[in-house]
XYZ file of C-alpha atoms in Angstrom:
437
model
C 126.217 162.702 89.194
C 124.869 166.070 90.830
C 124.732 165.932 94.736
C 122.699 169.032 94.597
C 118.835 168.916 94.854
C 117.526 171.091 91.572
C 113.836 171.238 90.439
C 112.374 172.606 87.197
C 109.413 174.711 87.580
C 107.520 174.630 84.162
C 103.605 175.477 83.103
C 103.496 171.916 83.563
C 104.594 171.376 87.131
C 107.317 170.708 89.526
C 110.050 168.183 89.045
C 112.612 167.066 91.634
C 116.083 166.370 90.021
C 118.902 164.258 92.381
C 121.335 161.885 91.868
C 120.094 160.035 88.613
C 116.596 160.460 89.670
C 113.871 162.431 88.503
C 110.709 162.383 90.326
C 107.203 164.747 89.911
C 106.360 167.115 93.264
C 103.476 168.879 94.532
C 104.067 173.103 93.462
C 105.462 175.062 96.584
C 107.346 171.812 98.535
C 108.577 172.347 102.211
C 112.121 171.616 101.469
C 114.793 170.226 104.243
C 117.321 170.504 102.330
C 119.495 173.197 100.203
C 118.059 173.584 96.523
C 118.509 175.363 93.260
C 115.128 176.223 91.825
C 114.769 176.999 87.917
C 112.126 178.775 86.558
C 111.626 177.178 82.766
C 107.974 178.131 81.736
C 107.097 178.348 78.239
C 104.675 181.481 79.047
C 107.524 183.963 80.632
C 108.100 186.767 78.174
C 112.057 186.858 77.078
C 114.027 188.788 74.432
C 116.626 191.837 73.889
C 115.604 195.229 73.533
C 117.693 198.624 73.239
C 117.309 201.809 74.835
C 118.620 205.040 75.326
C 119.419 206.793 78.697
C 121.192 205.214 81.537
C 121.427 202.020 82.647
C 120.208 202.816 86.314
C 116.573 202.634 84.621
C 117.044 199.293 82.435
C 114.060 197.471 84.812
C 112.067 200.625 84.985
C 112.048 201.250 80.801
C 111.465 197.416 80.313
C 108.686 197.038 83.084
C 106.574 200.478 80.934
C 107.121 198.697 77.810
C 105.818 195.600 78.706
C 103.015 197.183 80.463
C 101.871 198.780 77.594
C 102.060 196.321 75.252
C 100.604 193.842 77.092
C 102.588 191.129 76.795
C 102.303 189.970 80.204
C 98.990 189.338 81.885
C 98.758 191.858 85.129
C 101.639 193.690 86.521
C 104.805 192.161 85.860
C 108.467 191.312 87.425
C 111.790 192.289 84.886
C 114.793 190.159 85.648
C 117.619 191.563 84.103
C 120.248 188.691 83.048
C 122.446 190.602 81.101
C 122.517 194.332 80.052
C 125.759 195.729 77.234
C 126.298 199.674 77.239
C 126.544 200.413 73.646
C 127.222 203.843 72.077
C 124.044 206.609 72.933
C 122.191 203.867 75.330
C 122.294 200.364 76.482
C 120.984 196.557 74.770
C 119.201 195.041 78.187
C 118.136 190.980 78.316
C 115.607 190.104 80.300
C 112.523 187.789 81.043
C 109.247 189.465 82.625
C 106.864 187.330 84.553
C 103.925 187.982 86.506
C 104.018 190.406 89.868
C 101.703 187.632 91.500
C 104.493 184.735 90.611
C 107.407 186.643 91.189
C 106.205 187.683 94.850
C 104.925 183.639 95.528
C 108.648 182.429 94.652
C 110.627 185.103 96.941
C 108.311 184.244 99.824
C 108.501 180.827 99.171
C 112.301 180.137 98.855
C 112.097 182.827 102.251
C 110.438 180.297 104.282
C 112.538 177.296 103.336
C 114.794 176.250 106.414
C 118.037 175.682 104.093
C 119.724 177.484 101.166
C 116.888 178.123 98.204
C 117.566 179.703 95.393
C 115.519 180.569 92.582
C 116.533 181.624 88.874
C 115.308 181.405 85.756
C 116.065 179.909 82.024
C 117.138 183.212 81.035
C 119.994 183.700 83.387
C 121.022 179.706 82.277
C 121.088 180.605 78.836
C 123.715 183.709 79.179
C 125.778 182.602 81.832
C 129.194 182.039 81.001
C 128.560 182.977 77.059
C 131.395 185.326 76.053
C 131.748 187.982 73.674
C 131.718 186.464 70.005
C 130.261 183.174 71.086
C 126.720 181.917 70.980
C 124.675 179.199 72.868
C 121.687 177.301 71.280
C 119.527 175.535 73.828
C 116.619 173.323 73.932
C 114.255 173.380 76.274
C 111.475 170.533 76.151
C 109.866 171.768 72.747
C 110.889 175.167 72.631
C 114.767 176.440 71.087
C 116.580 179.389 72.703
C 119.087 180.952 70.696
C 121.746 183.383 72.726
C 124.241 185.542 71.216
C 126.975 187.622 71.899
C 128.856 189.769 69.508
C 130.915 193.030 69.165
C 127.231 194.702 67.937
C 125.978 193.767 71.365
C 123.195 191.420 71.841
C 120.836 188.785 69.947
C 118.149 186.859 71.167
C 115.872 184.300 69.533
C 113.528 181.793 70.329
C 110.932 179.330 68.475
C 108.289 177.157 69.814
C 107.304 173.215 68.249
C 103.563 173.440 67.327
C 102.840 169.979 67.586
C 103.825 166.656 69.294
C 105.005 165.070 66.152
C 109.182 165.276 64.990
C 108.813 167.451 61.934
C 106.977 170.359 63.865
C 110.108 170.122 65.776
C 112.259 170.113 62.783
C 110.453 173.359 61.645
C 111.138 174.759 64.269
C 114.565 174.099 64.395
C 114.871 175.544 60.581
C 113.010 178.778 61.443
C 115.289 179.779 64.449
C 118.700 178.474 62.362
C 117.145 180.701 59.381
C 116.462 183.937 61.513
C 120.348 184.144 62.625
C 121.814 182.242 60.569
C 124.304 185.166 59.210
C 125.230 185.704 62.608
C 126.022 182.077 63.402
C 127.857 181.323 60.444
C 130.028 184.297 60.929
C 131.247 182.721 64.864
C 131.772 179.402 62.818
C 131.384 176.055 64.811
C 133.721 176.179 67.484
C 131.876 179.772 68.900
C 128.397 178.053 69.201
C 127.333 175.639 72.320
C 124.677 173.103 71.959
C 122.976 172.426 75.663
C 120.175 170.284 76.148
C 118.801 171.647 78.948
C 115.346 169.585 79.172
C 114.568 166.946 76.398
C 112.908 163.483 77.248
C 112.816 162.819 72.850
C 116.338 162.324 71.867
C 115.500 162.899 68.669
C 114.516 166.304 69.139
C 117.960 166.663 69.861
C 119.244 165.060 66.804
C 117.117 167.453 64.894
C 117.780 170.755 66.314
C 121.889 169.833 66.018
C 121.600 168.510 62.705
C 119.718 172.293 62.067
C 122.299 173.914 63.811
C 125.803 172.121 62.146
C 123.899 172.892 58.825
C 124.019 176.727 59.629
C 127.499 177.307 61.032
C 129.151 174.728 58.455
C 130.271 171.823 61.177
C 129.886 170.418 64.738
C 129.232 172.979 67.487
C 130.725 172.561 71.497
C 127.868 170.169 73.003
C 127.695 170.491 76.942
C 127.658 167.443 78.494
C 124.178 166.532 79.571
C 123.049 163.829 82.221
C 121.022 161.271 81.886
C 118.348 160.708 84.521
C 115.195 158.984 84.939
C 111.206 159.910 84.841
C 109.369 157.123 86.198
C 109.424 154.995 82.728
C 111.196 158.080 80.632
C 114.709 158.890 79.940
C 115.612 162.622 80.016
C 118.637 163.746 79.270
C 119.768 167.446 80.932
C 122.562 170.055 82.051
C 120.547 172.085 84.442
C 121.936 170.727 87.349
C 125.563 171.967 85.597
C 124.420 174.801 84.280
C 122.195 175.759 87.562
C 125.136 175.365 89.520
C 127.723 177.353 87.937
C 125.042 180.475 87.599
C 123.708 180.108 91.074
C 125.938 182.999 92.176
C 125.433 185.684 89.707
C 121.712 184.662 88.243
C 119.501 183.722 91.412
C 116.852 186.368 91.986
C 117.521 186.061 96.215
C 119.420 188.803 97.697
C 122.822 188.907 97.687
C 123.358 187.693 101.243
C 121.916 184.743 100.456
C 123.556 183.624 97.576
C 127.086 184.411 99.062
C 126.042 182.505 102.108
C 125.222 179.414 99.644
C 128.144 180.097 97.622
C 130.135 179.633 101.225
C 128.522 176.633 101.987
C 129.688 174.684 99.295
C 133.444 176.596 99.821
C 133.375 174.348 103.304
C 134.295 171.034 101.937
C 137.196 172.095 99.483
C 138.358 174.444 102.179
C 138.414 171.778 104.925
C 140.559 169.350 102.213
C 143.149 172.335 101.532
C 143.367 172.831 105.814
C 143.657 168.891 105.729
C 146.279 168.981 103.007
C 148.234 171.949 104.376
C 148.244 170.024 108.270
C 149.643 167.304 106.172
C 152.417 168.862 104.703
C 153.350 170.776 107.538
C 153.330 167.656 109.422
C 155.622 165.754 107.188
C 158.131 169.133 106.953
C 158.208 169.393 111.053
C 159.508 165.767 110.766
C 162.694 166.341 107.597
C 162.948 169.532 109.793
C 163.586 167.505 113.005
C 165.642 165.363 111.339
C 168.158 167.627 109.799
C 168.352 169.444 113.216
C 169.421 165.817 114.463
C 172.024 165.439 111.814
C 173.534 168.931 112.138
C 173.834 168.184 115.910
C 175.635 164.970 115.409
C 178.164 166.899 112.651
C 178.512 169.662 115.488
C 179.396 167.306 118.179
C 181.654 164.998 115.532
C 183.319 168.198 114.541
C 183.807 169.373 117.923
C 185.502 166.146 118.754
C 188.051 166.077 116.267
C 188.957 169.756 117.491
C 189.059 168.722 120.659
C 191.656 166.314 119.603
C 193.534 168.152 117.021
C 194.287 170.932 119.893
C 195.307 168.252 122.360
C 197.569 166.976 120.002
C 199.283 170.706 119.325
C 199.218 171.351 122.939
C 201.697 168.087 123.291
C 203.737 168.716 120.467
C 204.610 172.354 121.805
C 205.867 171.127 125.069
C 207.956 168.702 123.228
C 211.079 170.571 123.572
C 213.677 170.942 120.378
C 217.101 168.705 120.455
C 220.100 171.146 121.386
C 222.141 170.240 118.432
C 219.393 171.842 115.803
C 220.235 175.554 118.222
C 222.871 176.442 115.863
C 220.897 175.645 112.471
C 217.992 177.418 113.464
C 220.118 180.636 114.167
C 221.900 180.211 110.935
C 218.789 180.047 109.188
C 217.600 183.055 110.904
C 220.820 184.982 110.171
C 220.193 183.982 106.355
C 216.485 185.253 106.279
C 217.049 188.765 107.957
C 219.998 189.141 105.790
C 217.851 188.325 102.600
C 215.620 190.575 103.943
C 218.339 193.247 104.152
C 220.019 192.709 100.905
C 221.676 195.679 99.605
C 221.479 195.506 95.970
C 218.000 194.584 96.303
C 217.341 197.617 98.586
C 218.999 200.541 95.978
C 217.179 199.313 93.198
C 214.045 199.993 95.339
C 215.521 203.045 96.065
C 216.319 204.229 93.241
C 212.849 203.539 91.973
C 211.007 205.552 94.234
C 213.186 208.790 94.041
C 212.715 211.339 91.354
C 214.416 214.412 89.953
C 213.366 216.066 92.942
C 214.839 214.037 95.571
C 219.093 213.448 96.244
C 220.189 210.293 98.099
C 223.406 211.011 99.826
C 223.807 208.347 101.842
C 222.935 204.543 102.688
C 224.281 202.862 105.963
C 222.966 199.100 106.881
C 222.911 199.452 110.722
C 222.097 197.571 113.584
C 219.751 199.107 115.786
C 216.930 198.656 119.045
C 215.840 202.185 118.146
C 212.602 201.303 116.215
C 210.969 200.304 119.742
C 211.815 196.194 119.142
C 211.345 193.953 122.196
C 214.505 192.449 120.840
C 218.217 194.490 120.258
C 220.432 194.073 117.744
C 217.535 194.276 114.553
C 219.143 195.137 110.808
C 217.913 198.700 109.642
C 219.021 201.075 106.682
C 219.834 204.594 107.428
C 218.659 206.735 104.484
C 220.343 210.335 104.266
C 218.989 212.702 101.249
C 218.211 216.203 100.596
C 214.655 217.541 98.732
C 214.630 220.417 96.334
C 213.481 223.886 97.548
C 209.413 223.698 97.447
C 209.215 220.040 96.646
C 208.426 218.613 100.248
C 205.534 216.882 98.382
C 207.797 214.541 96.947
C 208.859 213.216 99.974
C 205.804 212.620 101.461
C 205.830 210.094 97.837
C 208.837 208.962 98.588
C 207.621 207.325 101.717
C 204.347 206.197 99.934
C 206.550 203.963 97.632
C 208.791 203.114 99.784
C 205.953 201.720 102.332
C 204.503 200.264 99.561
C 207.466 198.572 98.506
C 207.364 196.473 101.676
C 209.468 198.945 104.393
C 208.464 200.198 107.542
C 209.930 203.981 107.883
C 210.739 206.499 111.000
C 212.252 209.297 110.740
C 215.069 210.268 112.534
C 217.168 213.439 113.019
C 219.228 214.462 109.716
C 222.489 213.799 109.570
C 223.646 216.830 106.853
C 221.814 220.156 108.092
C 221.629 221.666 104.510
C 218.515 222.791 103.925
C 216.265 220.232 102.795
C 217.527 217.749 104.723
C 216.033 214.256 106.059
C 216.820 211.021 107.351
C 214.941 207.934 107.991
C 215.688 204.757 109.126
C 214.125 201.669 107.077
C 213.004 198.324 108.510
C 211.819 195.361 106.287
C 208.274 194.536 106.984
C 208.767 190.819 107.777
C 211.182 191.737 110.275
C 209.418 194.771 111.905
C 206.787 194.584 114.984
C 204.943 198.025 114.322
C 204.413 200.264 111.324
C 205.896 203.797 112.815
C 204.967 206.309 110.574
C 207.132 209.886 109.750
């Protein structure tokens, strides 16, 4: 069901097409409302010519030709619908009408006080056809054929002379025979069947019984409504098809087909804003709520530290029984000297010295030299002697040493050969500062 108000224009007068209704009008209505007006008169001169030159003058070469071959009574209108460059000039489709009409319908549509705009069969035929597809389309008693192909271009069109269905079926035959190479070679599912005006469904059956002869099966039919004519049924697509070519096919400027083309962009538009307040609405809301829950974890979680440090705060008041004194000591005694073992400490030693570098001597001392809060701290004493030139290696021997978990500071040497150097060695666990040589 179309909500938009579409008339036909034909040589035999106006009709008014709405809802499922289809109702006769005087020519030239004052219209309140916004309307799509189709031009579909059997006298308007149509077809496909091609030129060379450019494309600036497709109008101006078509108007001259028509002109002089007289094939429109007075001075004439082109309306280009479609032009295809092509190599060395252009193919150009169009449909000439009268100056007189043409200048009636602009001034017309002009003074309505909504939307009007005005097209013609021509422009419905092309729209939307592609490149290697063809639509056939029937018009009251008269068969359009449009094509589109890599060549460019193809245009053809019969006319029923007579009332009964075998003129009709002639035809039908004569158009089908004219391009039928062309047809056959898209095959079925490149052709569209439209009934764009018919009020004899049998006309219909004809001209697609023609048409699935030629291209060997079933073409794409457009869906056509079905509305009513006082005590006649007439089936159509020109409220579809008038509406989907509106904005590239109406003869108004373009201001005024992109300000009818925005008009019907209101309602979707206000749905979408509707849609989108919607959603945002609903994601405020989870939003709010997971700020809610992440407050109530925060303030749970800062409860059970609030607890867990009261808790540690009275244990370490909680003072230690006097008889454990003595086993913590011993247990300290054991760690530093585990820290300090001997054996351990010369095979770490011996590790990190090369050729280059002669341990003389080893002491385990006890010393508050290393700048400890607290006297009496376990240290090795490391005397040795580098070879002439090879300071380098001692600066590798400390590397290693470092590495290997001791905190070094040198100290005066003990030998004075040349050479000479002493440091004292403090096991990382048991050192407060890393004093470097």
């Amino acid at each position: 069901m179309s909500a938009e108000h579409v008339y036909r224009v034909a040589s035999s007068g106006w009709l008014h097409c709405h809802g499922h209704q289809v109702e006769e009008v005087p020519a030239w209505p004052r219209l309140t409302h916004s309307a799509l007006v189709v031009l579909d008169m059997d006298d308007v001169y149509t077809d496909v010519w091609r030129f060379e030159g450019k494309t600036e003058y497709a109008a101006a070469l078509v108007e001259k030709r028509v002109r002089t071959q007289g094939l429109v009574e007075g001075a004439a209108h082109v309306v280009v619908h479609r032009l295809v460059k092509l190599p060395g000039g252009f193919q150009v489709f169009f449909s000439a009408i009268s100056l007189d009409l043409w200048q009636r319908c602009t001034q017309w549509a002009k003074e309505q006080d909504d939307h009007c705009l005005v097209m013609m069969a021509g422009g419905l035929l092309c729209d939307g056809v592609a490149s290697g597809s063809a639509r056939v389309v029937l018009s009251q008693r008269r068969l359009m054929c449009f094509v589109q192909s890599e060549e460019g271009m193809v245009f053809g069109s019969t006319q029923a002379l007579g009332s009964g269905p075998s003129a009709m079926a002639s035809a039908a035959q004569v158009l089908t025979s004219n391009h039928s190479t062309l047809l056959m070679r898209l095959g079925a599912e490149a052709v569209e069947w439209c009934t764009l005006w018919s009020t004899q469904p049998a006309d219909v059956d004809t001209c697609l019984a023609a048409v699935r002869s030629v291209v060997g099966g079933a073409p794409v039919v457009m869906h056509a409504q079905e509305m009513t004519l006082a005590a006649e049924r007439v089936h159509t697509a020109m409220p579809t098809l008038a509406r989907k070519a509106a904005g590239r096919h109406a003869l108004n400027p373009s201001l005024e087909r992109v300000a009818w083309r925005a008009e019907r962009w209101v309602a979707p538009i206000t749905v979408v804003t509707a849609l989108v307040g919607i959603v945002l609405a609903i994601v405020g809301v989870l939003v709010g709520q997971l700020a809610d829950q992440q407050r109530n974890a925060g303030m749970n979680q800062r409860a059970e530290l609030e607890a867990l440090q009261s808790r540690i705060q009275t244990v370490s008041l909680v003072e230690a029984p006097g008889k454990l004194l003595p086993v913590a000591e011993f247990s300290r005694t054991l760690d530093e000297g585990a820290r300090h073992d001997p054996v351990a400490f010369m095979a770490v030693l011996k590790a990190a010295s090369n050729k280059d570098i002669r341990i003389q001597r080893v002491r385990l001392e006890t010393t508050s030299s290393l700048g400890s809060a607290q006297p009496g701290k376990k240290a090795f004493r490391v005397d040795g002697v580098v070879a002439p030139g090879a300071s380098a290696s001692v600066t590798r021997w400390v590397s290693q040493m470092a590495a290997a978990g001791w905190t070094l500071r040198a100290v005066d040497p003990t030998f004075t050969l040349p050479g000479s150097f002493s440091y004292e060695l403090v096991a990382n666990a048991a050192a407060l500062g890393n004093v470097k040589p």
